[in-house]
Tab-separated table of C-alpha atoms in Angstrom:
chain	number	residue	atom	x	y	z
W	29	UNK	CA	3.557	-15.981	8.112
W	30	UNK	CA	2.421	-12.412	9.512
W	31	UNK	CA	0.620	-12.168	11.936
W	32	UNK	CA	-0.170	-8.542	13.016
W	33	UNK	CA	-3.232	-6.943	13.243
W	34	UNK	CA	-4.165	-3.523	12.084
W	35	UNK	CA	-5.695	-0.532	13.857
W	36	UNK	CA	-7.439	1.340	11.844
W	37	UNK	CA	-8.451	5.675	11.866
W	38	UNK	CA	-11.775	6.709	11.496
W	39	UNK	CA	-12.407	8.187	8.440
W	40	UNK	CA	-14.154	12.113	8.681
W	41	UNK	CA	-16.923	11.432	6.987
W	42	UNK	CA	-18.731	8.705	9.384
W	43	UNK	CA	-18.572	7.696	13.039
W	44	UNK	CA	-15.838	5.505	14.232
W	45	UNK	CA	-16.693	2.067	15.709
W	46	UNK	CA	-15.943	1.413	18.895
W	47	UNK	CA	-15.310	-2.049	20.458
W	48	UNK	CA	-13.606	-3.029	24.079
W	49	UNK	CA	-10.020	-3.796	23.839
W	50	UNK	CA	-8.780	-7.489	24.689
W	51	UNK	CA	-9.261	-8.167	28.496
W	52	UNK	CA	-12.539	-5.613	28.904
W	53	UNK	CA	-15.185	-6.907	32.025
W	54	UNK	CA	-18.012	-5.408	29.480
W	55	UNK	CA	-17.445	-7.537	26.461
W	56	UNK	CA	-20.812	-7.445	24.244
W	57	UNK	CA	-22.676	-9.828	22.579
W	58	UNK	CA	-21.142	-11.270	19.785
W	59	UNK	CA	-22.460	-9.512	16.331
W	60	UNK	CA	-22.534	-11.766	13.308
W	61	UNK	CA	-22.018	-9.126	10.895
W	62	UNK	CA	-22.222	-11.976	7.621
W	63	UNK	CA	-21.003	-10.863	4.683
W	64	UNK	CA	-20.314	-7.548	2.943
W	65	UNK	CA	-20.034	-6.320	-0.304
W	66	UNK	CA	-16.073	-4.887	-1.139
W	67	UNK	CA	-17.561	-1.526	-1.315
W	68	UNK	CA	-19.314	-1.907	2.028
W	69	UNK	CA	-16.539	-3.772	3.789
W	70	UNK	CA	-13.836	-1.236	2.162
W	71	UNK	CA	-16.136	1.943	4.025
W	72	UNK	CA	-16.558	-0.740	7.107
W	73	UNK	CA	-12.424	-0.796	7.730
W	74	UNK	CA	-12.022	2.778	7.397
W	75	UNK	CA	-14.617	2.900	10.067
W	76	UNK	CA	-13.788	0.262	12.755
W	77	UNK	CA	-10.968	0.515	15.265
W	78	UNK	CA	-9.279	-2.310	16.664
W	79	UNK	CA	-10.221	-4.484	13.831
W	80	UNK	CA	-8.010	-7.052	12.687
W	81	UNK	CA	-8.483	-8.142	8.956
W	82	UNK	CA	-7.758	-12.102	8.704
W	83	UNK	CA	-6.757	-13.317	5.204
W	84	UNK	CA	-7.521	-16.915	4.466
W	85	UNK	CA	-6.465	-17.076	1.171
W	86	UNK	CA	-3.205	-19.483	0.321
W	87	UNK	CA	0.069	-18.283	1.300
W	88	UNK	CA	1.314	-17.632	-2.552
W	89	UNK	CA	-2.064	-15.369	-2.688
W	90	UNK	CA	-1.405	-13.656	0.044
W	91	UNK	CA	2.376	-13.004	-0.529
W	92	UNK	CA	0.951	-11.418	-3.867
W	93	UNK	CA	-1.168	-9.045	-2.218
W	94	UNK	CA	-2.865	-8.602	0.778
W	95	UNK	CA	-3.908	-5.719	2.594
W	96	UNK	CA	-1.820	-3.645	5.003
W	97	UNK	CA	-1.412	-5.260	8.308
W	98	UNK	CA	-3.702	-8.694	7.899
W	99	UNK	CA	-3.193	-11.649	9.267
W	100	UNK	CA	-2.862	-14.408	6.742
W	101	UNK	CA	-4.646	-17.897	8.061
W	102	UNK	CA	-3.931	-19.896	4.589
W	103	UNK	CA	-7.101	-22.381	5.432
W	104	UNK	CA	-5.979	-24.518	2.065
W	105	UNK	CA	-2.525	-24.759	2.938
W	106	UNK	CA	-3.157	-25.999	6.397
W	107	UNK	CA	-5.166	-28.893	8.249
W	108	UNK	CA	-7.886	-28.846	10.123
W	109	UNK	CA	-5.940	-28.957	13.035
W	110	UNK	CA	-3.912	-25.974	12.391
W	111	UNK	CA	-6.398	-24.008	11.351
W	112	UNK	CA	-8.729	-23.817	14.892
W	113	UNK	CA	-5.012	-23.362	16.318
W	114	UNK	CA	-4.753	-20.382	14.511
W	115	UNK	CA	-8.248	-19.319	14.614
W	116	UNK	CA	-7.984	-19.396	18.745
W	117	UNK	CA	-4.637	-17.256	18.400
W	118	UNK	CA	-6.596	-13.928	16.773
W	119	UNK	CA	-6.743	-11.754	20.025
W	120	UNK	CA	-9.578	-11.646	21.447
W	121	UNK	CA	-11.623	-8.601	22.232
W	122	UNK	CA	-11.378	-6.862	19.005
W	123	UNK	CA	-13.610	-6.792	15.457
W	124	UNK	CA	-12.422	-9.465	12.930
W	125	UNK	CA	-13.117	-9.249	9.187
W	126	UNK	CA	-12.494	-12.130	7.256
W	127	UNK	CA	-11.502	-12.544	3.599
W	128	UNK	CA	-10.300	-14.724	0.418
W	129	UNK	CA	-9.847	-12.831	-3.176
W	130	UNK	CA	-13.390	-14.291	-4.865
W	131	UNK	CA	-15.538	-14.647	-1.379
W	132	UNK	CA	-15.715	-18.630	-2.570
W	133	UNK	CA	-13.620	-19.755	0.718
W	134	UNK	CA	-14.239	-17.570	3.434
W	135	UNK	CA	-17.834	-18.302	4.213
W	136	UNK	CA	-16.474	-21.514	5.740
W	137	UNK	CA	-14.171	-19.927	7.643
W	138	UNK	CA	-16.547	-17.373	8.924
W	139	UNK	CA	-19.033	-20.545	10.255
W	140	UNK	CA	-15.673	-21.443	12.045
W	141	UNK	CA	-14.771	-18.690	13.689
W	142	UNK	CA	-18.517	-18.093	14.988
W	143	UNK	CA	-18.305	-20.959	16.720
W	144	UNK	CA	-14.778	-21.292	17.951
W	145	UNK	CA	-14.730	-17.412	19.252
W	146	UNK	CA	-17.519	-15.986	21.010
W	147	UNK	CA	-15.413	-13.293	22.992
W	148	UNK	CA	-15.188	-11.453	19.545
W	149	UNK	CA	-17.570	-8.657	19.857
W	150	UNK	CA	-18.433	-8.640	15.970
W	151	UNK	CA	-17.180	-10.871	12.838
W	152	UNK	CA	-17.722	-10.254	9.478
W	153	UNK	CA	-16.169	-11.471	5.828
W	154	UNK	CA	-15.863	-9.476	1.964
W	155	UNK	CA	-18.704	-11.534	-0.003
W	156	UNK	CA	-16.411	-10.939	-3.663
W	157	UNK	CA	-12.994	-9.354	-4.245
W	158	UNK	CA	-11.241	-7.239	-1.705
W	159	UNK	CA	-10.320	-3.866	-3.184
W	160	UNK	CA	-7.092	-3.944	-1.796
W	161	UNK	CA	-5.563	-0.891	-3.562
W	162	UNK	CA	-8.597	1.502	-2.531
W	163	UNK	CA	-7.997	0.640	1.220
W	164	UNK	CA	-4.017	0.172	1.236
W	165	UNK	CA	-3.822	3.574	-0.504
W	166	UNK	CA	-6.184	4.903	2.121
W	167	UNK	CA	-4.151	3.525	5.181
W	168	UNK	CA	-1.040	4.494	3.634
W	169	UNK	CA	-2.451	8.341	3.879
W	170	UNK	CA	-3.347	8.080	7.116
W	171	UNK	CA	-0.577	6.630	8.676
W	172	UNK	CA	2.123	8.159	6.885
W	173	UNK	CA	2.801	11.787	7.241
W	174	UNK	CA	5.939	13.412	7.963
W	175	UNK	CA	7.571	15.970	10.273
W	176	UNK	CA	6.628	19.036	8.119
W	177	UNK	CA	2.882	17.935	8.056
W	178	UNK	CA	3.157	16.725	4.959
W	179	UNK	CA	-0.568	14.478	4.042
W	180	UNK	CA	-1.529	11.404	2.008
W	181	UNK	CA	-2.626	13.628	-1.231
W	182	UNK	CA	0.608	16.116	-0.934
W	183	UNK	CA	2.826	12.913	-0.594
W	184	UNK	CA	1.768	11.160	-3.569
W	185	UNK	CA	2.018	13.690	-6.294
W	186	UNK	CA	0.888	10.988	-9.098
W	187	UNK	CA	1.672	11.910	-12.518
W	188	UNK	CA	3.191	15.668	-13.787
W	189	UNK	CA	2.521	17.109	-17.273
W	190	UNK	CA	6.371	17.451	-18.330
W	191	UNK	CA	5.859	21.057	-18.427
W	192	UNK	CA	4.452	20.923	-14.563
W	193	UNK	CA	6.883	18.241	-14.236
W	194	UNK	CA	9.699	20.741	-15.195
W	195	UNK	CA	8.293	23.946	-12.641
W	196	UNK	CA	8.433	21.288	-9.984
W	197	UNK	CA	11.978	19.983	-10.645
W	198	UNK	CA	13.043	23.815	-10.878
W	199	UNK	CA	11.133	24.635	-7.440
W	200	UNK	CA	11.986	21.566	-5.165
W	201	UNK	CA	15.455	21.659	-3.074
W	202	UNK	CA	17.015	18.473	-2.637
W	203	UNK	CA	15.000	16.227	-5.514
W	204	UNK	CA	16.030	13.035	-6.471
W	205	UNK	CA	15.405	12.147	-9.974
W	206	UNK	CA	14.852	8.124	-10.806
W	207	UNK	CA	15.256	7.663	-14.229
W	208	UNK	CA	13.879	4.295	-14.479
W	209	UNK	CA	14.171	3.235	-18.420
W	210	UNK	CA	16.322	0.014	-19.620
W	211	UNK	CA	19.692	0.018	-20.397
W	212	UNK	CA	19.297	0.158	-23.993
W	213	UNK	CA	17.040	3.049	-23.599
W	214	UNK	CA	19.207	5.141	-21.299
W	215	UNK	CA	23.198	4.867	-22.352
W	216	UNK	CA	23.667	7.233	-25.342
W	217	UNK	CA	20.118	8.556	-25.090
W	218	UNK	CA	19.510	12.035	-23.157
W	219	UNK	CA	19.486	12.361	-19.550
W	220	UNK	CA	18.205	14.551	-16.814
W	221	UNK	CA	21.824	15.634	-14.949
W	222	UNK	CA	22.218	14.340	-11.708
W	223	UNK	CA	19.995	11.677	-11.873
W	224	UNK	CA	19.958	8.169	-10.601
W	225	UNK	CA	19.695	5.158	-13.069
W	226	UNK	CA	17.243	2.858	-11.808
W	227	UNK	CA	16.125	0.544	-14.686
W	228	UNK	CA	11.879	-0.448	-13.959
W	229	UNK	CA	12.641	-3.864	-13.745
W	230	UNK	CA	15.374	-3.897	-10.861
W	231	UNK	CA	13.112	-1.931	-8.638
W	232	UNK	CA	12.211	-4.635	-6.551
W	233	UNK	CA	15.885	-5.728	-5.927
W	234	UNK	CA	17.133	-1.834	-5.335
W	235	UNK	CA	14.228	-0.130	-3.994
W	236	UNK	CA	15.860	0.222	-0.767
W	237	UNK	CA	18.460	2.339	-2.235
W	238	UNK	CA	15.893	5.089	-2.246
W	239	UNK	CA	16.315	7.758	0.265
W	240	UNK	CA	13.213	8.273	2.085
W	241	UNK	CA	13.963	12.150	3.456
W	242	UNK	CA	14.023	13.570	-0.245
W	243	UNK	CA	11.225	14.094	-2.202
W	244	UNK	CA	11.592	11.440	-5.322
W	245	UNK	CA	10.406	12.189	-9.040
W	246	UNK	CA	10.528	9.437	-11.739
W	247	UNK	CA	10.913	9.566	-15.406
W	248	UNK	CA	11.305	7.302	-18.515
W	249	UNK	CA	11.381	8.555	-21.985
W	250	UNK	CA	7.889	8.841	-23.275
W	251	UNK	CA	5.823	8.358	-20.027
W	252	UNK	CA	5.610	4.820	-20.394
W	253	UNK	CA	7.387	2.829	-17.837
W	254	UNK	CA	7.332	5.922	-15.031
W	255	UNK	CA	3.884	5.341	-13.843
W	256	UNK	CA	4.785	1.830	-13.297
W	257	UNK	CA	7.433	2.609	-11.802
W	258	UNK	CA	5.347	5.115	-9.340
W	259	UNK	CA	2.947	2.506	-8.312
W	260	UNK	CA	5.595	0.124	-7.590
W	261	UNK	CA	6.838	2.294	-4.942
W	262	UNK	CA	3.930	3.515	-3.807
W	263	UNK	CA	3.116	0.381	-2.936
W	264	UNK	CA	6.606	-0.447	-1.642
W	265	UNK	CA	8.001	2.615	0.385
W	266	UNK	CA	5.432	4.676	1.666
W	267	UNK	CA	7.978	6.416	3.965
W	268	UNK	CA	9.350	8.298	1.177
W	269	UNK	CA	8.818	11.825	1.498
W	270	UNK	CA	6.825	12.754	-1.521
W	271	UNK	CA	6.582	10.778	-4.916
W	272	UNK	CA	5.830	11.741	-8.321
W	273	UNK	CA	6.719	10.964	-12.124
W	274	UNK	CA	6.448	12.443	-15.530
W	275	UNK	CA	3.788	11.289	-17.347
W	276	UNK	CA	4.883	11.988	-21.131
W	277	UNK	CA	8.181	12.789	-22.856
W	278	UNK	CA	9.995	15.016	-20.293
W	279	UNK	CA	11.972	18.189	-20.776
W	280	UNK	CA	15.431	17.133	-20.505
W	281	UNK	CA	17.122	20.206	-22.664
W	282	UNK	CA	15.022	22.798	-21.192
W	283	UNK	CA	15.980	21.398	-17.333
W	284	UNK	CA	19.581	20.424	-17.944
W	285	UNK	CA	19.856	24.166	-19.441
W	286	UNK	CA	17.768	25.892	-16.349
W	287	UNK	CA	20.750	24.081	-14.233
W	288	UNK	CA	23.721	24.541	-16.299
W	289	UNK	CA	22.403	28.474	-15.683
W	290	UNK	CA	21.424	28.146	-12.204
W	291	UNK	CA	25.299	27.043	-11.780
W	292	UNK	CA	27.204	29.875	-13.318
């Protein structure tokens, strides 16, 4: 089970929150927040440091998705029992936002956490479905940027035109080119030279074969399978130093020829 709690950045656009950290003399008065909309609670986490985001949704849910650096309390998986043990383990001191995936669970364990923990200064839970991809994306962009300064929007590229596609390949030292279609779509069919055959569906089992200090492009053979592909390891390895793929047929001849040039 993870169990780590997430501080979060302030986003530029508002005023962070601030709350005492655990062991503070000047603890406030306990704010019972209630519940938020996902598009309030999503601006609410961007906002609030020191908050810890507790997920109370069943451990297959959670292992699923979940957002970046929540606790998972799996309240149907557990008794009653375990669950004020776990409840009395969130550290105290800090913001807590609770969640499920439909808001149908966690108002009961938002009445237990009021009155198990009054030395959390303010407790609140997503009334509906957490937008999990708006805010991961988010904290991946704020937390990941790499020695050369490199941000959230100039690390994830998203999809090329195969004509931008190709200016890129021809401009970027050290690229590493995933070609991610199926076998039977790849042996005997044209490929981009010097790339890496990484069919979609092993990602998950060879993702870690992907250096993270070289900027990573994927393609397919119409545009198909490279986006999901893209979001896969967006998701997956956010320590890569900048991702992109090639979103339509891409321009094997003209690139293999640009390097078969480039090499004489």
């Amino acid at each position: 089970m993870m169990m780590a709690a997430t501080l979060l950045i302030g986003c530029t656009s508002c005023e962070a929150k601030n709350y005492p950290a655990d062991g503070d003399s000047d603890t406030p008065t306990p704010q019972f927040l209630g519940a938020m909309s996902p598009q309030q609670a999503l601006a609410y986490m961007k906002t609030t440091e020191n908050l810890i985001i507790v997920d109370v949704a069943s451990r297959n849910n959670f292992e699923r998705k979940h957002f970046v650096g929540a606790i998972n309390i799996p309240i149907e998986n557990l008794n009653s029992q375990e669950e004020r043990e776990l409840y009395l383990g969130i550290p105290a001191g800090n913001p807590v936002i609770l969640h499920c995936r439909l808001g149908m669970i966690v108002p009961g364990a938002y009445r237990s956490l009021k009155e198990l923990r009054s030395d959390i200064p303010a407790i609140s839970y997503i009334d509906g479905a957490p937008l999990f991809d708006e805010y991961n994306s988010w904290k991946n962009e704020q937390e990941h940027k790499n020695e050369n300064g490199i941000t959230g929007s100039e690390r994830y590229l998203g999809g090329l035109t195969p004509s931008d596609a190709l200016e890129y390949m021809k401009s970027t030292p050290n690229l590493y080119i995933i070609d991610v279609r199926e076998d039977d779509w790849y042996e005997g069919y044209t490929q981009f030279v010097g790339n890496i055959h990484i069919p979609r569906t092993q990602l998950p089992e060879r993702y870690t074969e992907i250096p993270s200090d070289r900027p990573v492009i994927l393609n397919c053979g119409a545009g198909v399978q490279a986006p999901r592909a893209y979001d896969f390891l967006r998701e997956k390895r956010a320590d890569i130093k900048q991702l992109s793929y090639i979103a339509g047929t891409p321009l094997f001849a003209a690139y293999n020829n640009w390097l078969k040039e480039l090499k004489k």
